[in-house]
Each structure stands twice: as structure tokens, then as C-alpha cells.
Backbone as CSV, one residue per row, in Angstrom:
resi,resn,N_x,N_y,N_z,CA_x,CA_y,CA_z,C_x,C_y,C_z
1,MET,67.732,41.507,47.406,66.593,42.343,47.019,65.294,41.589,47.299
2,THR,64.374,42.194,47.969,63.084,41.582,48.251,62.024,42.196,47.361
3,LEU,60.877,41.523,47.280,59.779,42.072,46.478,59.379,43.450,46.990
4,GLU,59.395,43.605,48.335,58.965,44.861,48.920,59.892,46.012,48.537
5,SER,61.164,45.700,48.239,62.117,46.750,47.900,62.294,46.911,46.394
6,THR,61.419,46.244,45.627,61.519,46.285,44.175,60.327,47.047,43.599
7,PRO,60.496,48.317,43.272,59.349,49.108,42.807,58.799,48.649,41.463
8,LEU,59.638,48.033,40.647,59.182,47.614,39.326,58.783,46.144,39.322
9,CYS,58.074,45.730,40.337,57.518,44.380,40.396,56.073,44.488,40.846
10,ARG,55.163,43.878,40.092,53.764,43.947,40.488,53.071,42.599,40.242
11,ASP,52.148,42.280,41.121,51.363,41.047,41.017,50.032,41.350,40.346
12,GLU,49.601,40.444,39.486,48.296,40.586,38.849,47.627,39.215,38.769
13,LYS,46.332,39.225,38.558,45.573,37.996,38.319,44.917,38.094,36.944
14,LEU,44.886,36.988,36.241,44.295,36.937,34.902,43.264,35.822,34.882
15,LEU,42.032,36.156,34.551,40.958,35.154,34.508,40.954,34.453,33.160
16,LEU,41.177,33.147,33.196,41.149,32.319,31.991,39.958,31.365,32.073
17,SER,39.723,30.652,30.999,38.610,29.691,30.985,38.818,28.572,31.997
18,SER,40.082,28.310,32.368,40.402,27.242,33.316,40.448,27.732,34.762
19,GLY,40.312,29.039,34.985,40.392,29.594,36.334,41.287,30.819,36.363
20,GLU,41.583,31.293,37.565,42.383,32.495,37.728,43.865,32.148,37.777
21,LEU,44.647,32.918,37.026,46.078,32.684,36.927,46.827,33.823,37.608
22,ALA,47.848,33.490,38.404,48.660,34.500,39.078,49.862,34.857,38.207
23,LEU,50.072,36.150,38.008,51.173,36.663,37.196,52.005,37.637,38.015
24,GLN,53.269,37.750,37.661,54.134,38.805,38.202,54.861,39.464,37.044
25,TYR,54.824,40.790,37.027,55.593,41.564,36.055,56.805,42.160,36.762
26,TRP,57.970,41.975,36.188,59.204,42.582,36.695,59.782,43.482,35.607
27,GLY,60.055,44.735,35.946,60.702,45.631,34.998,59.732,46.608,34.351
28,ASP,60.286,47.416,33.466,59.572,48.498,32.795,58.732,47.939,31.649
29,GLU,57.456,48.324,31.610,56.570,47.815,30.555,56.970,48.268,29.163
30,ASN,57.851,49.251,29.049,58.320,49.713,27.744,59.523,48.925,27.229
31,LYS,60.015,48.003,28.037,61.159,47.179,27.637,60.670,45.911,26.935
32,PRO,61.550,45.235,26.187,61.165,43.966,25.540,60.668,42.935,26.559
33,LEU,59.623,42.236,26.192,58.966,41.301,27.106,59.504,39.879,26.947
34,ILE,59.774,39.240,28.088,60.161,37.829,28.141,59.168,37.121,29.042
35,LEU,58.489,36.109,28.526,57.504,35.361,29.297,58.151,34.088,29.830
36,CYS,58.117,33.896,31.159,58.857,32.820,31.817,57.921,31.755,32.388
37,LEU,58.245,30.501,32.119,57.438,29.366,32.566,58.289,28.447,33.441
38,HIS,57.799,28.164,34.636,58.550,27.409,35.643,58.408,25.899,35.462
39,GLY,59.139,25.167,36.293,59.127,23.714,36.252,58.034,23.081,37.090
40,TRP,57.938,21.782,36.990,56.927,20.972,37.683,57.065,21.108,39.194
41,LEU,55.965,21.420,39.871,55.875,21.607,41.309,56.635,22.841,41.810
42,ASP,57.155,23.650,40.901,57.758,24.929,41.261,56.708,26.022,41.069
43,ASN,57.134,27.247,40.941,56.255,28.370,40.651,57.105,29.544,40.177
44,SER,56.476,30.693,39.973,57.182,31.839,39.392,58.317,32.353,40.253
45,ALA,58.312,32.038,41.552,59.400,32.495,42.430,60.741,31.907,42.030
46,SER,60.732,30.833,41.265,62.004,30.241,40.812,62.766,31.162,39.875
47,PHE,62.099,32.190,39.343,62.754,33.127,38.419,63.132,34.455,39.076
48,HIS,62.947,34.602,40.375,63.194,35.891,41.000,64.639,36.371,40.863
49,LEU,65.603,35.483,41.062,67.008,35.881,40.926,67.303,36.360,39.511
50,LEU,66.790,35.647,38.542,67.018,36.017,37.150,66.324,37.332,36.812
51,ALA,65.105,37.500,37.305,64.355,38.732,37.044,65.073,39.949,37.622
52,GLN,65.661,39.798,38.796,66.389,40.902,39.403,67.546,41.367,38.524
53,ARG,68.145,40.440,37.785,69.299,40.793,36.956,68.899,41.293,35.569
54,LEU,67.766,40.847,35.067,67.373,41.228,33.714,66.421,42.417,33.652
55,MET,65.789,42.762,34.776,64.696,43.727,34.747,65.111,45.144,34.351
56,LYS,66.394,45.440,34.411,66.839,46.781,33.992,66.646,46.979,32.493
57,ASP,66.801,45.911,31.721,66.770,46.021,30.264,65.611,45.277,29.608
58,TYR,64.891,44.475,30.395,63.774,43.699,29.856,62.630,43.716,30.861
59,GLN,61.423,43.490,30.356,60.308,43.229,31.251,60.051,41.736,31.254
60,LEU,59.965,41.147,32.439,59.712,39.720,32.555,58.301,39.485,33.070
61,LEU,57.596,38.593,32.415,56.267,38.169,32.844,56.406,36.756,33.395
62,LEU,56.277,36.614,34.719,56.414,35.329,35.389,55.026,34.761,35.645
63,VAL,54.830,33.520,35.271,53.506,32.894,35.335,53.516,31.736,36.330
64,ASP,52.516,31.698,37.216,52.227,30.484,37.980,51.284,29.643,37.131
65,LEU,51.751,28.522,36.627,50.899,27.663,35.810,49.764,27.075,36.673
66,PRO,48.656,26.667,36.063,47.516,26.147,36.835,47.933,25.071,37.832
67,GLY,47.391,25.191,39.055,47.691,24.215,40.097,48.976,24.470,40.840
68,HIS,49.731,25.482,40.432,51.005,25.831,41.058,50.917,27.220,41.692
69,GLY,51.746,27.449,42.701,51.845,28.781,43.276,50.498,29.323,43.691
70,LEU,50.203,30.548,43.257,48.969,31.232,43.640,47.863,31.100,42.592
71,SER,48.088,30.305,41.560,47.071,30.109,40.530,46.055,29.056,40.948
72,ASP,44.842,29.172,40.391,43.798,28.192,40.675,44.173,26.814,40.134
73,PRO,43.713,25.776,40.807,43.833,24.437,40.221,42.831,24.285,39.082
74,LEU,43.020,23.285,38.250,42.033,22.980,37.232,40.770,22.433,37.904
75,ALA,39.665,22.497,37.196,38.389,22.037,37.740,38.416,20.535,38.007
76,ASP,37.523,20.083,38.867,37.389,18.648,39.129,37.141,17.916,37.816
77,GLY,37.837,16.812,37.641,37.683,16.020,36.429,38.637,16.395,35.319
78,ALA,39.290,17.544,35.443,40.268,17.958,34.438,41.610,17.264,34.689
79,HIS,42.469,17.273,33.691,43.746,16.584,33.789,44.886,17.534,33.423
80,TYR,46.025,17.339,34.075,47.191,18.172,33.826,48.067,17.592,32.723
81,TYR,47.454,17.368,31.574,48.248,16.943,30.423,49.144,18.098,29.994
82,ILE,50.287,17.779,29.418,51.230,18.825,29.045,50.614,19.767,28.013
83,TRP,49.731,19.244,27.152,49.125,20.110,26.135,48.082,21.052,26.718
84,GLN,47.609,20.779,27.937,46.718,21.732,28.593,47.447,23.049,28.846
85,ASN,48.720,22.975,29.195,49.507,24.186,29.414,49.782,24.941,28.112
86,ILE,49.800,24.231,26.999,49.952,24.911,25.709,48.688,25.727,25.423
87,GLU,47.525,25.162,25.732,46.274,25.921,25.611,46.287,27.130,26.539
88,THR,46.776,26.930,27.758,46.845,28.025,28.725,47.726,29.146,28.207
89,LEU,48.885,28.810,27.668,49.800,29.819,27.142,49.172,30.564,25.965
90,TYR,48.490,29.850,25.098,47.817,30.497,23.973,46.766,31.482,24.476
91,GLU,46.000,31.071,25.492,44.955,31.943,26.022,45.550,33.158,26.725
92,ILE,46.671,32.971,27.421,47.362,34.114,28.040,47.703,35.153,26.981
93,MET,48.281,34.699,25.884,48.681,35.623,24.823,47.475,36.317,24.208
94,GLN,46.375,35.589,24.034,45.160,36.192,23.499,44.615,37.256,24.445
95,LYS,44.552,36.926,25.734,43.995,37.847,26.728,44.845,39.106,26.877
96,LEU,46.156,38.960,26.767,47.064,40.088,26.962,47.454,40.762,25.650
97,ASN,46.854,40.322,24.552,47.121,40.904,23.231,48.605,40.820,22.857
98,ILE,49.220,39.685,23.152,50.614,39.451,22.772,50.621,38.747,21.412
99,GLU,51.159,39.415,20.414,51.190,38.844,19.066,52.326,37.848,18.896
100,ARG,53.520,38.240,19.334,54.691,37.361,19.277,55.399,37.458,20.612
101,VAL,56.037,36.370,21.016,56.540,36.306,22.377,57.962,35.755,22.416
102,ASN,58.715,36.227,23.404,60.016,35.651,23.734,59.803,34.739,24.931
103,LEU,59.954,33.437,24.728,59.675,32.460,25.771,60.946,31.995,26.453
104,LEU,60.863,31.833,27.762,61.957,31.270,28.548,61.349,30.259,29.508
105,GLY,61.789,29.009,29.432,61.204,27.981,30.269,62.240,27.097,30.919
106,HIS,61.969,26.723,32.161,62.820,25.781,32.888,62.097,24.447,33.026
107,SER,62.792,23.364,32.738,62.277,22.016,32.954,60.904,21.851,32.301
108,MET,59.843,21.576,33.066,58.507,21.429,32.476,58.088,22.686,31.722
109,GLY,58.444,23.862,32.251,58.136,25.109,31.548,58.815,25.172,30.194
110,GLY,60.021,24.606,30.104,60.713,24.526,28.821,60.031,23.555,27.871
111,VAL,59.475,22.481,28.425,58.710,21.530,27.613,57.505,22.223,26.994
112,VAL,56.764,22.951,27.838,55.586,23.679,27.354,55.993,24.693,26.290
113,ALA,57.052,25.448,26.570,57.506,26.490,25.644,57.942,25.896,24.307
114,SER,58.655,24.782,24.335,59.146,24.190,23.086,58.005,23.589,22.262
115,LEU,57.051,22.928,22.928,55.901,22.383,22.198,55.035,23.513,21.634
116,PHE,54.896,24.584,22.400,54.147,25.748,21.906,54.843,26.334,20.683
117,ALA,56.165,26.450,20.746,56.926,27.034,19.632,56.858,26.169,18.379
118,GLY,56.677,24.863,18.552,56.517,23.988,17.406,55.101,23.972,16.871
119,THR,54.141,24.328,17.743,52.733,24.340,17.352,52.330,25.666,16.728
120,PHE,52.790,26.758,17.341,52.460,28.115,16.889,53.756,28.862,16.561
121,ALA,54.450,28.367,15.561,55.792,28.881,15.249,55.802,30.381,14.991
122,ALA,54.778,30.898,14.320,54.760,32.320,13.953,54.559,33.228,15.165
123,LYS,54.157,32.666,16.286,53.901,33.466,17.474,55.106,33.559,18.412
124,VAL,56.208,32.890,18.072,57.363,32.851,18.958,58.579,33.459,18.268
125,ASN,59.107,34.510,18.877,60.274,35.195,18.330,61.576,34.533,18.790
126,SER,61.641,34.172,20.070,62.829,33.515,20.595,62.417,32.537,21.682
127,LEU,63.280,31.554,21.904,62.993,30.498,22.863,64.269,30.159,23.620
128,VAL,64.208,30.218,24.947,65.323,29.812,25.800,64.863,28.651,26.665
129,LEU,65.621,27.571,26.653,65.316,26.386,27.449,66.395,26.191,28.500
130,LEU,66.004,26.176,29.764,66.935,25.968,30.870,66.838,24.518,31.337
131,ASP,67.868,23.745,31.065,67.931,22.321,31.387,66.641,21.618,31.004
132,SER,66.281,21.770,29.752,65.035,21.217,29.221,65.194,20.979,27.728
133,LEU,64.642,19.866,27.245,64.722,19.589,25.815,63.579,18.666,25.389
134,GLY,62.356,19.098,25.678,61.188,18.333,25.274,60.704,17.386,26.362
135,PRO,59.507,16.826,26.177,58.871,15.993,27.206,59.385,14.558,27.221
136,LEU,59.067,13.860,28.303,59.269,12.418,28.331,58.415,11.788,27.232
137,ALA,58.938,10.755,26.623,58.219,10.101,25.524,58.063,8.615,25.821
138,SER,57.078,8.016,25.195,56.866,6.567,25.290,56.721,6.009,23.881
139,SER,57.057,4.759,23.737,56.825,4.108,22.453,55.341,3.785,22.321
140,ALA,54.902,3.556,21.100,53.499,3.187,20.883,53.152,1.908,21.641
141,GLN,54.120,0.983,21.737,53.883,-0.285,22.422,53.660,-0.089,23.923
142,GLN,54.170,1.001,24.475,54.034,1.255,25.917,52.716,1.947,26.285
143,THR,51.939,2.355,25.285,50.735,3.140,25.546,49.732,2.432,26.450
144,PRO,49.386,1.156,26.227,48.410,0.502,27.116,48.879,0.444,28.575
145,SER,50.138,0.084,28.800,50.629,-0.016,30.176,50.719,1.361,30.827
146,GLN,51.037,2.394,30.050,51.082,3.758,30.578,49.681,4.194,31.019
147,LEU,48.677,3.888,30.200,47.295,4.248,30.536,46.845,3.506,31.786
148,ALA,47.131,2.223,31.873,46.729,1.429,33.029,47.370,1.961,34.304
149,LYS,48.653,2.232,34.251,49.368,2.745,35.420,48.772,4.075,35.885
150,ALA,48.467,4.955,34.924,47.962,6.283,35.259,46.570,6.210,35.884
151,ILE,45.717,5.336,35.371,44.367,5.200,35.927,44.426,4.668,37.355
152,ILE,45.236,3.642,37.570,45.384,3.093,38.920,45.952,4.143,39.865
153,ASP,46.946,4.870,39.388,47.599,5.899,40.194,46.617,7.000,40.588
154,SER,45.776,7.428,39.640,44.865,8.551,39.891,43.744,8.191,40.858
155,GLN,43.445,6.887,41.007,42.337,6.480,41.871,42.786,5.959,43.236
156,LYS,44.065,6.058,43.508,44.552,5.713,44.844,44.084,6.764,45.839
157,LEU,43.729,6.309,47.024,43.315,7.239,48.064,44.533,7.973,48.613
158,GLY,44.429,9.283,48.731,45.531,10.068,49.254,45.661,9.904,50.761
159,SER,46.773,10.382,51.301,47.038,10.249,52.729,46.480,11.425,53.529
160,GLY,45.743,12.319,52.880,45.160,13.453,53.579,46.063,14.664,53.541
161,LEU,45.560,15.745,54.103,46.272,17.020,54.083,47.424,16.997,55.076
162,ARG,48.638,17.192,54.587,49.795,17.239,55.484,49.966,18.661,55.986
163,VAL,50.113,18.808,57.285,50.260,20.127,57.899,51.658,20.264,58.473
164,PHE,52.312,21.373,58.124,53.643,21.675,58.636,53.537,22.767,59.694
165,ALA,54.321,22.651,60.746,54.261,23.629,61.833,54.690,25.008,61.372
166,ASP,55.661,25.050,60.447,56.166,26.335,59.950,56.771,26.146,58.571
167,VAL,57.231,27.245,57.990,57.799,27.219,56.638,59.046,26.347,56.585
168,GLU,59.871,26.409,57.639,61.121,25.646,57.640,60.871,24.146,57.623
169,GLN,59.803,23.699,58.277,59.463,22.277,58.234,59.022,21.871,56.833
170,ALA,58.268,22.738,56.184,57.865,22.472,54.802,59.082,22.463,53.883
171,LEU,60.009,23.364,54.138,61.248,23.417,53.356,62.016,22.100,53.461
172,SER,62.112,21.564,54.656,62.819,20.295,54.859,62.137,19.164,54.098
173,ALA,60.811,19.196,54.087,60.067,18.155,53.373,60.301,18.244,51.875
174,ARG,60.239,19.446,51.335,60.441,19.628,49.891,61.878,19.304,49.497
175,LYS,62.805,19.543,50.404,64.213,19.325,50.064,64.526,17.844,49.817
176,LYS,63.674,16.965,50.277,63.881,15.542,50.027,63.802,15.225,48.534
177,SER,63.001,15.999,47.809,62.892,15.782,46.363,63.825,16.696,45.571
178,SER,64.430,17.672,46.244,65.387,18.583,45.585,66.604,18.776,46.477
179,PRO,67.314,17.684,46.806,68.395,17.762,47.797,69.574,18.620,47.369
180,GLU,69.724,18.832,46.074,70.866,19.601,45.595,70.671,21.111,45.775
181,MET,69.450,21.553,46.027,69.172,22.979,46.128,69.532,23.512,47.516
182,THR,70.085,24.715,47.551,70.345,25.367,48.830,69.028,25.854,49.423
183,ASP,69.031,26.071,50.716,67.818,26.567,51.377,67.404,27.921,50.826
184,ASP,68.377,28.790,50.566,68.065,30.129,50.051,67.400,30.059,48.684
185,ALA,67.810,29.094,47.861,67.218,28.949,46.527,65.808,28.373,46.595
186,LEU,65.598,27.461,47.520,64.334,26.731,47.587,63.254,27.477,48.362
187,ARG,63.652,28.282,49.337,62.674,28.908,50.246,61.604,29.750,49.522
188,PRO,61.958,30.629,48.564,60.908,31.416,47.894,59.882,30.552,47.169
189,ILE,60.327,29.449,46.594,59.417,28.544,45.897,58.484,27.873,46.890
190,VAL,59.046,27.399,47.986,58.254,26.735,49.019,57.210,27.686,49.599
191,LYS,57.611,28.891,49.926,56.684,29.854,50.538,55.507,30.158,49.615
192,ARG,55.765,30.267,48.302,54.685,30.577,47.368,53.764,29.384,47.148
193,ASN,54.227,28.193,47.467,53.406,26.990,47.303,52.670,26.583,48.569
194,LEU,52.727,27.416,49.610,52.084,27.088,50.882,50.820,27.911,51.101
195,ILE,49.909,27.334,51.877,48.698,28.036,52.287,48.546,27.858,53.798
196,LYS,48.106,28.897,54.465,47.913,28.860,55.909,46.669,28.048,56.238
197,VAL,46.809,27.068,57.134,45.694,26.243,57.574,45.738,26.147,59.097
198,GLU,44.715,25.545,59.675,44.704,25.366,61.126,45.879,24.487,61.549
199,GLY,46.687,24.981,62.440,47.829,24.222,62.926,49.126,24.491,62.195
200,GLY,49.091,25.317,61.150,50.334,25.621,60.439,50.134,25.897,58.969
201,TYR,50.828,25.160,58.132,50.811,25.380,56.688,50.630,24.046,55.950
202,SER,50.046,24.133,54.774,49.937,22.964,53.913,50.220,23.384,52.482
203,TRP,50.488,22.402,51.633,50.740,22.709,50.217,49.463,23.164,49.541
204,ARG,49.550,24.245,48.780,48.423,24.656,47.954,48.529,24.030,46.555
205,THR,49.684,23.456,46.245,49.897,22.807,44.951,48.881,21.677,44.757
206,ASP,48.259,21.613,43.588,47.253,20.586,43.317,47.903,19.197,43.336
207,LYS,47.378,18.317,44.179,47.970,16.980,44.314,47.858,16.166,43.027
208,ARG,46.929,16.533,42.127,46.788,15.806,40.859,47.989,15.987,39.944
209,LEU,48.809,16.999,40.235,50.020,17.200,39.447,50.988,16.018,39.578
210,ARG,50.838,15.258,40.643,51.728,14.111,40.875,51.250,12.844,40.161
211,HIS,50.061,12.881,39.564,49.558,11.704,38.860,50.330,11.476,37.568
212,SER,50.497,10.233,37.221,51.152,9.892,35.957,50.303,10.332,34.775
213,SER,50.960,10.650,33.674,50.243,11.007,32.450,49.567,9.756,31.871
214,LYS,48.340,9.917,31.439,47.635,8.772,30.851,48.171,8.444,29.459
215,VAL,48.612,9.478,28.754,49.160,9.295,27.410,50.395,10.169,27.275
216,ARG,51.424,9.642,26.647,52.614,10.426,26.343,52.831,10.462,24.831
217,LEU,53.478,11.511,24.374,53.872,11.565,22.977,54.939,10.513,22.702
218,THR,55.021,10.072,21.460,56.127,9.204,21.063,57.346,10.064,20.743
219,GLU,58.500,9.458,20.670,59.723,10.205,20.359,59.628,10.845,18.975
220,ASP,59.055,10.133,18.009,58.879,10.705,16.668,58.015,11.961,16.722
221,GLN,56.942,11.933,17.517,56.069,13.099,17.635,56.806,14.271,18.275
222,VAL,57.571,13.999,19.321,58.343,15.063,19.979,59.277,15.732,18.983
223,GLN,59.971,14.927,18.194,60.938,15.484,17.254,60.277,16.298,16.147
224,VAL,59.048,15.954,15.787,58.308,16.750,14.807,58.009,18.136,15.374
225,PHE,57.611,18.209,16.653,57.391,19.503,17.290,58.668,20.342,17.281
226,LEU,59.788,19.728,17.654,61.046,20.462,17.713,61.466,20.945,16.327
227,ALA,61.236,20.112,15.319,61.604,20.488,13.954,60.747,21.635,13.429
228,GLY,59.575,21.829,14.016,58.674,22.887,13.567,58.968,24.250,14.162
229,ILE,59.960,24.337,15.040,60.292,25.615,15.673,61.058,26.499,14.690
230,SER,60.556,27.691,14.444,61.243,28.627,13.546,61.968,29.730,14.311
231,ALA,61.705,29.853,15.600,62.341,30.885,16.425,63.822,30.578,16.625
232,LYS,64.568,31.615,16.986,65.942,31.413,17.433,65.903,30.807,18.828
233,VAL,66.743,29.807,19.048,66.668,29.022,20.277,68.021,28.972,20.972
234,LEU,67.992,29.167,22.285,69.169,28.950,23.127,68.819,27.878,24.144
235,VAL,69.599,26.801,24.150,69.434,25.744,25.141,70.620,25.819,26.096
236,ILE,70.325,25.978,27.390,71.387,26.011,28.398,71.239,24.769,29.276
237,PHE,72.184,23.856,29.118,72.181,22.653,29.935,72.945,22.902,31.227
238,ALA,72.534,22.240,32.295,73.270,22.267,33.552,74.226,21.070,33.579
239,GLU,75.443,21.306,34.059,76.427,20.226,34.094,75.936,19.031,34.906
240,GLN,75.229,19.301,35.985,74.641,18.237,36.801,73.120,18.206,36.599
241,GLY,72.695,18.425,35.373,71.280,18.500,35.058,70.648,17.135,34.852
242,ILE,69.409,17.138,34.347,68.644,15.886,34.227,68.327,15.525,32.774
243,VAL,68.775,16.325,31.818,68.484,16.019,30.418,69.313,14.813,29.979
244,PRO,68.677,13.743,29.496,69.424,12.555,29.059,70.410,12.885,27.932
245,LYS,71.586,12.299,28.013,72.628,12.576,27.019,72.179,12.185,25.614
246,LEU,71.363,11.150,25.510,70.897,10.700,24.196,70.090,11.790,23.502
247,TRP,69.368,12.607,24.282,68.563,13.669,23.693,69.436,14.727,23.035
248,TYR,70.637,14.946,23.553,71.543,15.922,22.935,71.718,15.580,21.456
249,LYS,71.875,14.295,21.194,72.152,13.852,19.829,70.875,13.741,19.003
250,GLN,69.829,13.176,19.599,68.611,12.902,18.844,67.716,14.128,18.668
251,ARG,67.599,14.932,19.710,66.617,16.022,19.699,67.210,17.367,19.315
252,LEU,68.384,17.656,19.821,68.955,18.981,19.598,69.128,19.276,18.117
253,GLN,69.549,18.283,17.369,69.790,18.496,15.944,68.502,18.726,15.157
254,LYS,67.358,18.413,15.751,66.082,18.626,15.073,65.652,20.087,15.091
255,ILE,66.174,20.874,16.047,65.798,22.278,16.162,66.593,23.072,15.125
256,PRO,65.937,23.707,14.167,66.635,24.318,13.032,67.643,25.412,13.398
257,ASN,67.275,26.347,14.247,68.102,27.534,14.488,68.426,27.636,15.975
258,HIS,69.390,26.836,16.429,69.654,26.761,17.857,71.124,26.977,18.199
259,GLN,71.323,27.425,19.425,72.622,27.438,20.073,72.482,26.599,21.336
260,ALA,73.550,25.931,21.739,73.497,25.133,22.962,74.797,25.293,23.730
261,ILE,74.665,25.531,25.027,75.828,25.646,25.899,75.557,24.866,27.178
262,THR,76.617,24.545,27.894,76.498,23.890,29.194,77.190,24.756,30.232
263,LEU,76.487,24.991,31.353,77.024,25.820,32.429,77.043,25.027,33.731
264,PRO,77.936,25.397,34.652,78.007,24.684,35.932,76.705,24.795,36.713
265,GLY,76.402,23.743,37.471,75.245,23.770,38.342,74.342,22.564,38.172
266,HIS,73.333,22.488,39.031,72.372,21.393,39.010,71.112,21.818,38.250
267,HIS,70.098,20.987,38.276,68.896,21.202,37.471,68.233,22.552,37.750
268,HIS,68.269,23.004,38.983,67.689,24.303,39.362,68.774,25.388,39.434
269,PHE,69.742,25.340,38.529,70.875,26.275,38.607,70.465,27.729,38.488
270,HIS,69.321,28.005,37.867,68.879,29.392,37.711,68.322,29.982,39.001
271,CYS,68.175,29.147,40.041,67.707,29.622,41.352,68.867,29.901,42.306
272,GLU,70.075,29.553,41.923,71.214,29.594,42.829,72.094,30.828,42.581
273,ALA,72.476,31.479,43.659,73.301,32.688,43.568,74.644,32.416,42.897
274,LYS,75.196,31.213,43.086,76.528,30.937,42.544,76.501,30.666,41.038
275,SER,75.334,30.386,40.465,75.289,30.110,39.028,74.505,31.117,38.215
276,ILE,73.777,32.022,38.878,72.864,32.904,38.155,73.589,33.901,37.264
277,ASP,74.764,34.367,37.661,75.451,35.385,36.859,75.886,34.838,35.501
278,ALA,76.325,33.586,35.472,76.719,32.977,34.192,75.507,32.811,33.282
279,ILE,74.375,32.445,33.850,73.152,32.317,33.064,72.709,33.682,32.552
280,ASN,72.744,34.673,33.421,72.387,36.038,33.043,73.228,36.518,31.869
281,GLN,74.530,36.267,31.918,75.416,36.710,30.831,75.103,35.979,29.529
282,ALA,74.826,34.683,29.630,74.490,33.911,28.424,73.200,34.421,27.792
283,LEU,72.225,34.759,28.622,70.956,35.280,28.106,71.147,36.640,27.454
284,ARG,71.914,37.491,28.088,72.139,38.822,27.530,72.858,38.748,26.184
285,THR,73.807,37.850,26.063,74.508,37.663,24.794,73.540,37.172,23.720
286,PHE,72.698,36.225,24.083,71.711,35.686,23.145,70.726,36.763,22.707
287,TYR,70.154,37.480,23.658,69.155,38.496,23.330,69.766,39.656,22.544
288,ALA,71.022,39.948,22.803,71.695,41.020,22.057,71.836,40.665,20.583
289,GLY,71.846,39.375,20.280,71.974,38.946,18.892,70.661,38.893,18.136
290,LEU,69.546,39.165,18.830,68.252,39.175,18.167,67.967,40.543,17.578
291,ASN,67.065,40.568,16.632,66.624,41.838,16.062,65.890,42.652,17.129
292,CYS,66.362,43.844,17.399,65.786,44.679,18.472,64.303,44.946,18.232
293,ALA,63.936,45.171,16.998,62.523,45.436,16.698,61.680,44.201,17.026
294,ASP,62.191,43.018,16.692,61.454,41.790,16.991,61.304,41.593,18.476
295,MET,62.361,41.916,19.240,62.290,41.758,20.691,61.173,42.583,21.299
296,ARG,60.813,43.667,20.634,59.781,44.564,21.174,58.378,44.213,20.692
297,VAL,58.268,43.268,19.767,56.954,42.888,19.271,56.253,42.059,20.339
298,ILE,55.134,42.592,20.897,54.396,41.866,21.907,52.903,41.912,21.571
């Protein structure tokens, strides 16, 4: 199924204080809304397979986070701290008059969703995390070295704009950082992250996204956020995923009302045709167990 053959898919732009944000709605606006947040250096196209399967019974709102996909980068001098995306999500809900939300996030998007759910617990009805369980953390003792590394990293001179002759060349380049993904799974993400330039294509993704964080939360702080989540939570781990095993024990138990399952596949398993049906079924089972009236509160 392509976007062109999907009548219930529409693109919109939303003006926020940080710039213009690209959104995609999939499904009937009268159905329960699920807001989806993608991973680092990905974009909303990573949810297309899932949206195709869920759109009959739910409306999905797919977001290109700032600096990703078709959304504007942050202004000069701004930083892509993880809490900036929490502000962005709050502003999205304010602008769209969403009172309570069903959040679904993959990887970094799951980090944003979980921290948001711990910060604004009353605004989140349900939370689904796809191979995600909170942000990277540092000890208090590591803070000075983390800051030093990030400052040095941010002031390094870049190598200039890389130009690819075509989409397939860009796909090959991106696959070096995501070797486990099939071409079919990766291509929609790559295409949405490209911009046409003289001589071919270049990444539109903001290069500042690759800079190290100047400050990270401590593990104690992360666990406080997770403990503050009042929503019903489903965590779906990938068998070949990237979530550290130690987090299963330390972090998962902090979430008060959670279910956790592991399904076959790699970190981007929700983009792959061979794993999407199992994820779709797990989500449908989870959502069926929620209060129908709550699912419709937006």
C-alpha cells in the first residue's frame, strides 16, 4: 500500500514556537487517537507499516520531531536535549486541543513518551514502548566529563554537505548504521530524510542531532520519572534489540501498571514486514483491554 493509494492518510503542518512541524494522520478522525513518536535519526515513515494495519480501528498521528523528516530544525543556538521534545509534545497537545493521549514511541520516541508520561501523568491514558525503556543515564561523577566531551564535539568543524547521486546511494550510506534493516524497511525513512540539491540528494536531518548531550539524567532521576507514570503501559522488547538487560530488572519494575513482552526481530522490528503482524496483534490485545471511553478522550 502506498500513500497515494491510501485515502485516509493526510499530511499537515503545525506551527510551534520552535518552528513548523510535519504531521501525518492515518485513519478515521472519529476513531481513538494514537500519537506516534519515532526514533533518533528516523522519522514518521518508520510507522507506515503499523499505521496501515491499525488505521481501520484507530486514528494514528505520526510526528516528525524537530530536525527530522520534513519538520523544521531548531533555531541556531538551540540544543536537542531530550526534554526539548517533551516541551514539543506538550505544545502539540495544546495546539491540537488534546486533553489526554495514547502514546506510542520507538527508541528515542519511547524515551520522550515515557518521560512525558512521568511528567504529565494525568495527560496520558496509555503508553506503548517499542524496544525502549528510558534514556541513557550518567552518574553525577560523570557530569563534568560528559559536558566537556559534548562541548568539544559540538565545536568540531563538519565535513560539509554530503551529496548522493540518488536515493539508493543514500540508502547504502544509512545502512551502515542500521545494517540489520532490510532495504524495503529502510527506504521510506531514507526518502523522507532527503532533500534535493544540486547534483543529487543530501540529508535534511539536522546535523546537530549527532552531537553528544551536554547533560544526562542520572539513573535515580530516570527511575523517578518511570515511577510517576500512572497510565497503562505495554513494553515490547525486540529479541535482537538494544535495551540493556540490566534495565529490565532495574527500570521495568519501577513502572506501576505495565505489561512486558518480547517479540522476534531487531531494534527496528516495527518497520519489517516479517515482524509487524506480531506487533500489530500485541497492540490490538493491549488496546482492547483499555477502557473504550478513555481511548476516545483526545
